[in-house]
């Protein structure tokens, strides 16, 4: 095949990919001044807090004082996800509604390009690459999850990139056919950086699933090559990712230690439901599946991609194809859920700690689709390589890929039609004074209700709300019979035991001198030495104080003072942050020194 027709065809196929993305996301641009529904309120609050803390208070957003009585923002599972992210500049420069749309479209592009590049490792065909991207990147599951505000699902985009860099690290060769250590090391680092970005951007489900897929891929390649090198390369990338992610990973692990999220996961599906997941259109009768909405199950691809996905494990021959197919089969089996007491998902969920906090096993089917379709692309590539009129066949494949893209795109549009329809609350943005309420007052609520208490309007108004859904460990749904959530010591103004935003335990008095999310200066007087000055924020070991020792006083932040009057400044810094920064610097230094030695 001549080069220029092939390149023209590839360019045309990629233009079709861009057209597919434009088709799917078009509904969210019918209005550009509205916000998202359902979980988007929580995600918008997390993003708004980052911008407000940086631009208005000139601080790093370590602490969220507005939600649940105060909780760690940097160490939260889904809260600290926009700082080490490609989208922080867009949120700082654009309005919140525009920032949300840029993030959604940007991650769609990241995912499509990653899937295209991964497929290019297994096929030269523009049509097969288009086929993989069309069925996977922005299908109905992607759109439905985006419509619900499950921003973690957007970061499945990193899965294809991780596999792409691992495959390059395993196979790159120099011009003379010998291994190229410099190229290999570069891809090892890029894989580690990709996994670290998954930590920073809150890929709470994609990350552990990607680690399993990478492990299977490396293990199958190691067995085929009779060498430990693939596993060693993956381990090196893993260590690099841990080092690069340490400033966020260590506070995050400490937060999960204090607030373990242990959920039951009895969900399962049968074969007919499995077929329906990939073939059910909007308006068709849906299979009966668990307690969750269809957005957790539907992955419409049409019958052709679905059948090719199923055929892949039976047709693969080469080691890399087998590695992908093996990973895909494991993901599919996990996606069937707890269909037996020894089912893969039952074993994973009950015996691997990281999966004890996860449920809805059908989420494994999304990455399964990617790896199985790429493996099938490798199978078809071997057939194409033997054909004398390959260009004509590739044109036909591009045509088929375009039909799949149109079919999948039209179906994926439906969930996004009403996804961004909530008006921005008419709330005056404020920097203070700050106070806590038990629940958001009517003027700080949206005109239409939702399943969780609103978070963004109160944050804009510089008001804290005790009842919230932004932090899993202090979620309103965890309340006891009295309505109290364990770990919440802060009180709202309407509660009988509310003593103010600062108070003392004796006969003294306290008042706030200055207030920012991470730092509160309190002046006190008339106290007895040894009394406690308390701040109406939940206790966290990351709080420190000048002028006194920090103590947890009835689950709030407090300092025991030794003088009758003075000023105590409460400051928050996430636990293990400095250790994480030190590990990051050592990791970067090691990468630099190794790269320098390779150049020599």
XYZ file of C-alpha atoms in Angstrom:
600
model
C 0.000 0.000 0.000
C 1.348 3.392 -0.933
C 1.919 5.707 1.926
C -0.080 8.742 0.860
C -3.414 6.945 0.249
C -3.003 5.236 3.605
C -2.303 8.525 5.354
C -5.252 10.230 3.696
C -7.494 7.376 4.762
C -6.190 7.535 8.331
C -6.746 11.293 8.448
C -10.284 10.822 7.145
C -10.973 8.101 9.715
C -9.727 10.313 12.531
C -11.913 13.166 11.297
C -14.808 10.755 11.636
C -13.718 10.154 15.244
C -13.846 13.893 15.893
C -17.244 14.023 14.231
C -18.464 11.199 16.484
C -17.371 13.082 19.612
C -19.017 16.267 18.352
C -22.240 14.345 17.668
C -22.339 12.836 21.167
C -21.501 15.976 23.173
C -23.558 18.413 21.075
C -26.546 18.377 23.501
C -24.518 19.839 26.388
C -23.802 22.933 24.275
C -27.422 23.825 23.564
C -27.002 26.091 26.582
C -23.634 27.006 28.028
C -24.774 28.804 31.194
C -26.251 25.817 33.034
C -24.916 23.205 35.432
C -25.236 19.433 35.622
C -27.846 17.379 37.459
C -27.619 14.602 40.073
C -24.010 14.023 41.251
C -22.786 16.984 39.242
C -23.642 19.277 42.174
C -21.047 17.536 44.335
C -18.436 17.512 41.575
C -19.142 21.179 40.804
C -18.683 22.013 44.482
C -15.277 20.288 44.521
C -14.194 22.215 41.423
C -15.589 25.506 42.669
C -13.767 25.123 46.001
C -10.425 24.715 44.234
C -10.961 27.893 42.219
C -12.307 29.893 45.165
C -9.493 28.882 47.517
C -6.794 29.662 44.950
C -8.191 32.851 43.425
C -10.014 34.404 46.400
C -8.062 33.193 49.430
C -4.684 32.623 47.692
C -4.202 29.234 49.317
C -3.837 25.653 48.177
C -7.214 23.888 48.634
C -6.269 21.474 51.390
C -9.473 21.696 53.476
C -13.171 21.975 52.654
C -14.837 23.907 55.506
C -18.211 24.074 53.787
C -19.344 20.440 53.655
C -20.226 17.923 56.390
C -18.824 20.232 59.051
C -15.442 20.306 57.333
C -13.342 17.553 55.815
C -10.083 17.057 53.970
C -10.314 18.172 50.345
C -6.867 17.096 49.199
C -7.206 13.680 50.852
C -10.761 13.072 49.631
C -11.526 10.281 47.172
C -13.245 12.523 44.611
C -12.634 16.015 45.940
C -8.976 16.769 45.184
C -9.095 15.854 41.514
C -8.618 19.097 39.583
C -5.274 20.396 40.863
C -2.896 17.955 39.158
C -5.059 17.833 36.068
C -5.041 19.209 32.516
C -8.239 21.095 33.336
C -7.173 23.291 36.255
C -6.290 26.237 33.936
C -9.691 26.026 32.267
C -11.496 26.231 35.615
C -9.296 29.137 36.696
C -9.847 31.083 33.468
C -13.395 30.147 32.457
C -16.759 30.150 34.179
C -17.794 26.978 36.009
C -20.357 25.887 33.343
C -17.750 26.259 30.599
C -15.078 24.521 32.666
C -17.327 21.479 33.120
C -17.983 21.215 29.406
C -14.304 21.568 28.526
C -13.430 18.749 30.955
C -16.090 16.429 29.533
C -15.120 17.062 25.902
C -11.402 17.036 26.698
C -11.548 13.631 28.361
C -13.593 12.302 25.437
C -10.764 13.389 23.143
C -8.122 11.906 25.457
C -9.961 8.601 25.497
C -10.458 8.535 21.738
C -6.812 9.347 20.980
C -5.640 6.758 23.514
C -7.857 4.055 22.011
C -6.669 5.026 18.507
C -3.001 4.790 19.521
C -3.506 1.498 21.343
C -5.262 0.005 18.330
C -2.410 1.281 16.133
C -0.060 -1.019 18.052
C -2.037 -3.988 16.707
C -3.214 -2.861 13.273
C -2.244 -0.492 10.469
C -5.833 -0.305 9.290
C -7.555 3.066 9.619
C -10.892 1.288 9.489
C -10.107 -1.025 12.395
C -8.827 1.861 14.494
C -12.016 3.800 13.761
C -14.055 0.721 14.633
C -12.387 0.361 18.059
C -12.731 4.045 18.926
C -16.335 4.257 17.680
C -17.490 1.317 19.802
C -15.578 2.281 22.947
C -14.624 5.907 23.462
C -17.968 7.742 23.732
C -20.608 5.030 23.737
C -23.861 5.107 25.704
C -22.181 4.011 28.968
C -19.718 6.880 28.739
C -22.510 9.352 28.009
C -24.841 8.027 30.709
C -22.141 8.180 33.370
C -21.193 11.688 32.269
C -24.833 12.755 32.442
C -25.080 11.556 36.066
C -21.981 13.442 37.198
C -19.802 10.352 37.661
C -16.673 12.245 36.709
C -14.450 9.325 37.725
C -15.805 7.467 34.683
C -14.359 10.118 32.362
C -10.927 8.964 33.463
C -11.289 5.550 31.898
C -9.578 7.538 29.148
C -6.257 6.723 30.832
C -6.735 2.940 30.455
C -5.841 2.873 26.768
C -2.852 5.157 27.352
C -1.535 2.871 30.104
C -1.735 -0.188 27.850
C -0.174 1.763 24.991
C 2.873 2.748 27.035
C 3.278 -0.744 28.510
C 3.159 -2.345 25.068
C 5.749 0.134 23.760
C 7.999 -0.498 26.746
C 7.859 -4.246 26.118
C 8.594 -4.201 22.397
C 10.506 -1.099 21.326
C 13.660 -1.885 19.366
C 16.497 0.162 17.979
C 17.201 0.305 14.231
C 19.559 -2.667 14.441
C 16.894 -4.861 16.089
C 18.331 -4.762 19.602
C 16.366 -3.499 22.610
C 16.401 0.290 22.960
C 16.920 1.013 26.684
C 16.331 4.771 26.385
C 12.999 4.350 24.597
C 12.000 1.593 26.989
C 12.777 3.714 30.033
C 10.865 6.660 28.574
C 7.767 4.518 28.184
C 8.202 3.006 31.640
C 8.163 6.541 33.055
C 5.184 7.535 30.905
C 3.258 4.498 32.129
C 4.100 5.411 35.722
C 3.004 8.998 35.089
C -0.283 7.777 33.584
C -1.055 5.665 36.640
C -0.117 8.590 38.897
C -2.502 10.847 36.970
C -5.243 8.323 37.612
C -4.590 8.789 41.326
C -4.595 12.590 41.073
C -7.712 12.808 38.898
C -9.872 10.505 41.012
C -10.126 7.429 38.767
C -11.458 5.403 41.681
C -12.772 2.515 39.551
C -10.577 2.767 36.434
C -7.300 2.679 38.402
C -7.604 -0.703 40.185
C -9.151 -2.217 37.063
C -6.249 -0.911 34.971
C -3.729 -2.382 37.399
C -5.393 -5.803 37.046
C -5.451 -5.531 33.240
C -1.796 -4.469 33.093
C -0.828 -7.289 35.437
C -2.551 -9.904 33.273
C -1.058 -8.428 30.109
C 2.478 -8.453 31.529
C 2.063 -11.947 32.989
C 0.897 -13.467 29.684
C 3.720 -11.728 27.801
C 6.227 -12.954 30.397
C 5.025 -16.533 30.009
C 5.141 -16.329 26.212
C 8.656 -14.870 26.183
C 9.849 -17.056 29.080
C 11.261 -13.954 30.682
C 10.555 -11.962 33.839
C 11.253 -8.738 31.966
C 7.592 -7.770 31.276
C 6.739 -8.130 34.945
C 9.885 -6.232 35.899
C 8.985 -3.391 33.543
C 5.482 -3.206 35.006
C 6.874 -3.257 38.549
C 9.265 -0.411 37.702
C 6.361 1.646 36.342
C 4.382 0.827 39.463
C 7.125 2.126 41.748
C 7.438 5.274 39.652
C 3.686 5.842 39.804
C 3.687 5.448 43.586
C 6.499 7.963 43.892
C 4.894 10.488 41.552
C 1.489 10.172 43.221
C 2.789 10.139 46.812
C 1.756 13.734 47.747
C -1.872 12.817 47.127
C -1.778 9.064 47.634
C -0.506 9.157 51.227
C -3.135 11.662 52.496
C -5.759 9.726 50.551
C -4.776 6.412 52.158
C -4.820 8.038 55.598
C -8.306 9.371 54.911
C -9.513 5.929 53.814
C -7.971 4.429 56.950
C -9.991 6.816 59.117
C -13.156 6.498 57.048
C -13.138 3.017 55.463
C -15.772 2.673 52.753
C -16.919 -0.939 52.989
C -19.905 -1.737 50.783
C -21.758 -4.934 50.012
C -21.897 -6.031 46.384
C -24.328 -8.906 45.733
C -25.114 -7.851 42.133
C -25.055 -10.418 39.329
C -26.336 -10.835 35.782
C -27.243 -13.771 33.559
C -26.351 -14.375 29.920
C -29.469 -12.730 28.476
C -28.857 -9.609 30.545
C -25.235 -9.589 29.377
C -26.366 -9.607 25.751
C -28.903 -6.878 26.496
C -26.230 -4.643 28.011
C -24.531 -4.304 24.616
C -27.535 -4.473 22.285
C -30.412 -2.630 24.009
C -31.349 0.685 22.416
C -33.162 3.645 23.925
C -36.831 2.683 24.130
C -36.238 -1.075 23.928
C -37.351 -3.299 26.841
C -34.461 -3.407 29.264
C -33.287 -6.523 31.089
C -33.848 -6.689 34.825
C -30.559 -5.789 36.468
C -29.916 -5.107 40.145
C -30.926 -2.067 42.165
C -29.069 0.471 40.025
C -30.209 2.550 37.095
C -29.569 1.654 33.462
C -26.655 4.106 33.396
C -24.666 1.485 35.351
C -25.266 -1.249 32.782
C -26.038 -0.098 29.256
C -23.073 -0.105 26.844
C -24.784 -0.019 23.490
C -22.390 -1.015 20.695
C -24.690 -2.772 18.260
C -24.530 -6.423 17.334
C -21.408 -6.390 15.117
C -18.933 -4.981 17.695
C -20.513 -7.174 20.364
C -20.043 -10.364 18.334
C -16.478 -9.440 17.394
C -15.730 -8.830 21.069
C -17.017 -12.307 21.911
C -15.024 -13.943 19.092
C -11.689 -12.397 20.051
C -10.652 -14.942 22.750
C -11.186 -17.836 20.301
C -9.289 -16.355 17.351
C -6.177 -14.775 18.902
C -2.844 -16.399 18.118
C 0.044 -14.097 18.990
C 1.185 -13.491 22.563
C 0.159 -9.825 22.703
C -3.297 -10.610 21.342
C -3.649 -13.443 23.854
C -2.586 -11.086 26.618
C -5.311 -8.597 25.707
C -7.922 -11.339 25.272
C -6.995 -12.898 28.625
C -7.425 -9.546 30.355
C -10.743 -9.057 28.566
C -12.070 -12.469 29.583
C -11.195 -11.819 33.226
C -12.950 -8.442 33.071
C -16.063 -10.010 31.520
C -16.191 -12.702 34.205
C -15.834 -10.032 36.887
C -18.584 -8.054 35.174
C -21.050 -10.926 35.708
C -20.817 -10.185 39.426
C -21.572 -12.559 42.283
C -23.247 -15.320 40.273
C -21.598 -17.944 42.515
C -19.882 -17.894 45.868
C -16.594 -18.599 44.068
C -17.236 -16.213 41.191
C -14.244 -13.972 40.389
C -16.034 -10.879 41.648
C -16.951 -12.584 44.932
C -13.307 -13.505 45.479
C -12.056 -10.056 44.500
C -14.566 -8.166 46.606
C -14.239 -10.323 49.708
C -10.484 -10.925 49.744
C -8.756 -7.961 48.078
C -8.952 -4.857 50.309
C -9.019 -2.293 47.479
C -12.207 -3.888 46.074
C -14.047 -3.998 49.400
C -14.988 -0.363 48.805
C -16.396 -0.998 45.319
C -19.644 -2.345 43.946
C -21.585 -2.500 40.644
C -19.299 -5.115 39.013
C -20.830 -4.364 35.599
C -18.330 -1.501 35.486
C -15.697 -4.088 34.521
C -17.432 -4.548 31.160
C -16.377 -1.108 29.945
C -12.596 -1.794 29.872
C -13.338 -5.360 28.732
C -14.862 -3.916 25.571
C -11.681 -1.988 24.800
C -9.157 -4.795 25.224
C -11.245 -7.407 23.415
C -11.905 -5.160 20.425
C -8.212 -4.253 20.159
C -7.318 -7.961 20.327
C -9.811 -8.635 17.533
C -8.275 -5.799 15.508
C -4.969 -7.662 15.753
C -6.639 -10.839 14.472
C -8.167 -9.058 11.472
C -4.860 -7.289 10.788
C -3.178 -10.634 10.157
C -5.812 -11.381 7.529
C -5.418 -7.944 5.912
C -1.632 -8.288 5.767
C -2.025 -11.189 3.340
C -4.351 -9.385 0.942
C -2.987 -7.826 -2.291
C -5.779 -5.218 -2.415
C -5.556 -4.111 1.148
C -6.333 -0.469 0.436
C -9.766 -1.320 -0.953
C -10.495 -3.527 2.027
C -9.446 -0.751 4.356
C -11.780 1.677 2.580
C -14.576 -0.820 3.168
C -13.613 -1.092 6.833
C -13.668 2.691 7.192
C -17.172 2.659 5.752
C -18.235 0.001 8.255
C -16.545 1.942 11.069
C -18.408 5.090 10.024
C -21.726 3.207 10.215
C -20.838 1.892 13.686
C -19.827 5.394 14.774
C -23.117 6.877 13.589
C -25.153 4.117 15.234
C -23.287 4.328 18.545
C -23.183 8.131 18.497
C -26.904 8.591 17.944
C -27.601 6.226 20.832
C -25.059 7.917 23.118
C -26.663 11.310 22.548
C -29.799 10.460 24.502
C -28.413 10.554 28.072
C -26.768 13.953 27.535
C -29.879 15.747 26.268
C -31.019 16.681 29.796
C -27.681 16.344 31.593
C -26.784 20.050 31.882
C -30.131 21.704 32.498
C -29.799 23.072 36.036
C -29.654 26.848 36.293
C -26.771 28.440 38.175
C -28.129 29.355 41.630
C -28.889 33.028 42.142
C -26.639 33.316 45.160
C -24.361 36.203 46.016
C -20.788 34.953 46.045
C -19.212 35.812 49.382
C -15.902 35.500 51.221
C -17.359 35.871 54.690
C -18.280 35.923 57.448
C -18.481 32.147 57.662
C -21.010 30.137 59.641
C -22.381 26.586 59.745
C -25.999 25.520 59.154
C -27.443 22.090 59.866
C -28.947 21.962 56.371
C -29.011 24.381 53.477
C -31.723 27.044 53.976
C -34.302 27.486 51.187
C -32.442 30.410 49.619
C -29.364 28.175 49.181
C -31.184 25.359 47.396
C -31.902 24.681 43.762
C -35.409 25.221 42.495
C -35.632 21.486 41.765
C -34.679 18.898 44.371
C -32.410 15.889 43.975
C -31.388 12.761 45.839
C -28.571 14.455 47.802
C -28.455 17.779 49.687
C -27.182 20.685 47.553
C -23.546 21.667 48.085
C -22.568 24.350 45.572
C -24.989 27.196 46.486
C -23.944 27.247 50.155
C -20.276 27.130 49.200
C -20.745 30.122 46.919
C -22.367 31.961 49.834
C -19.487 31.041 52.201
C -21.824 28.967 54.342
C -21.094 25.550 55.764
C -23.714 22.782 55.679
C -23.568 19.810 58.054
C -25.927 17.538 56.089
C -24.057 16.765 52.889
C -23.098 14.155 50.317
C -19.642 15.319 49.234
C -17.550 13.111 51.538
C -18.281 9.349 51.757
C -17.084 8.990 55.345
C -19.413 11.720 56.646
C -22.308 11.253 54.225
C -25.808 12.110 55.424
C -26.926 8.535 54.682
C -24.644 7.273 57.487
C -26.665 8.939 60.259
C -27.849 6.990 63.303
C -31.314 6.989 64.888
C -30.755 10.431 66.353
C -29.699 11.852 62.994
C -26.025 12.120 63.974
C -23.138 10.955 61.771
C -20.110 9.554 63.600
C -17.110 11.843 63.146
C -19.099 15.064 62.758
C -18.403 17.314 65.735
C -19.291 20.625 64.076
C -22.772 21.987 64.704
C -25.136 24.183 62.722
C -26.742 27.376 64.013
C -30.145 25.765 64.532
C -28.842 22.902 66.686
C -29.267 23.116 70.442
C -25.585 22.488 71.203
C -24.261 25.098 68.768
C -21.835 27.420 70.637
C -20.688 29.587 67.734
C -17.926 29.172 65.206
C -15.352 29.468 68.016
C -15.797 29.125 71.768
C -13.979 28.266 74.980
C -14.685 25.576 77.554
C -14.498 27.889 80.545
C -15.903 31.339 81.270
C -13.704 33.024 78.665
C -14.574 34.413 75.285
C -13.292 33.847 71.754
C -13.761 35.599 68.416
C -12.465 35.022 64.890
C -9.836 37.552 63.836
C -9.308 36.208 60.310
C -10.793 33.308 58.390
C -9.718 31.320 55.334
C -10.438 27.679 54.460
C -7.031 26.429 55.694
C -6.234 28.996 58.375
C -8.336 30.566 61.145
C -6.925 33.050 63.669
C -8.878 33.198 66.944
C -8.481 35.814 69.689
C -9.424 34.648 73.177
C -9.529 36.335 76.579
C -10.748 35.702 80.112
C -9.856 32.023 80.023
C -8.107 29.932 82.632
C -4.799 28.270 81.731
C -5.506 24.781 80.464
C -8.892 25.697 78.986
C -9.697 24.731 75.445
C -10.366 27.088 72.544
C -12.538 25.197 70.036
C -13.112 25.750 66.318
C -16.434 24.620 64.821
C -14.775 22.300 62.282
C -14.532 18.517 62.380
C -11.398 17.078 63.919
C -8.674 15.917 61.569
C -5.079 15.039 62.542
C -3.829 17.475 59.883
C -4.820 20.489 61.988
C -2.074 22.385 63.835
C -2.143 25.431 66.075
C 0.235 28.173 67.147
C -0.007 29.134 70.801
C -1.342 25.791 71.982
C -1.510 22.040 71.505
C -4.198 20.779 69.134
C -6.610 18.276 70.685
C -9.781 16.566 69.414
C -12.512 18.055 71.607
C -15.822 16.286 71.033
C -14.825 15.641 67.412
C -13.970 19.282 66.688
C -10.614 21.020 66.308
C -9.427 22.585 69.559
C -6.288 23.964 71.187
C -5.410 23.864 74.884
C -3.998 27.273 75.831
C -1.734 28.252 78.670
C -2.442 31.997 78.975
C -5.514 33.993 79.961
C -5.624 35.848 76.658
C -3.939 35.741 73.320
C -4.342 34.543 69.748
C -4.246 31.000 68.469
C -3.979 30.286 64.766
C -5.403 27.012 63.480
C -3.732 25.755 60.285
C -4.537 22.694 58.226
C -2.028 20.618 56.291
C -2.905 17.071 55.168
C -1.307 14.251 57.094
C 1.793 12.808 55.394
C 1.830 15.597 52.796
C 5.459 16.508 53.521
C 6.453 12.842 53.404
C 4.678 12.541 50.057
C 6.463 15.609 48.683
C 9.795 14.193 49.798
C 9.030 10.889 48.048
C 8.013 12.810 44.908
C 11.290 14.743 44.863
C 13.328 11.578 45.351
C 11.400 9.882 42.530
C 11.975 12.787 40.152
C 15.656 12.907 41.091
C 16.007 9.163 40.466
C 14.315 9.449 37.054
C 16.587 12.344 36.118
C 19.776 10.572 37.209
C 18.843 7.334 35.452
C 17.927 9.162 32.240
C 21.207 11.057 32.392
C 23.192 7.832 32.804
C 21.340 6.315 29.813
C 22.255 9.299 27.646
C 25.903 8.797 28.535
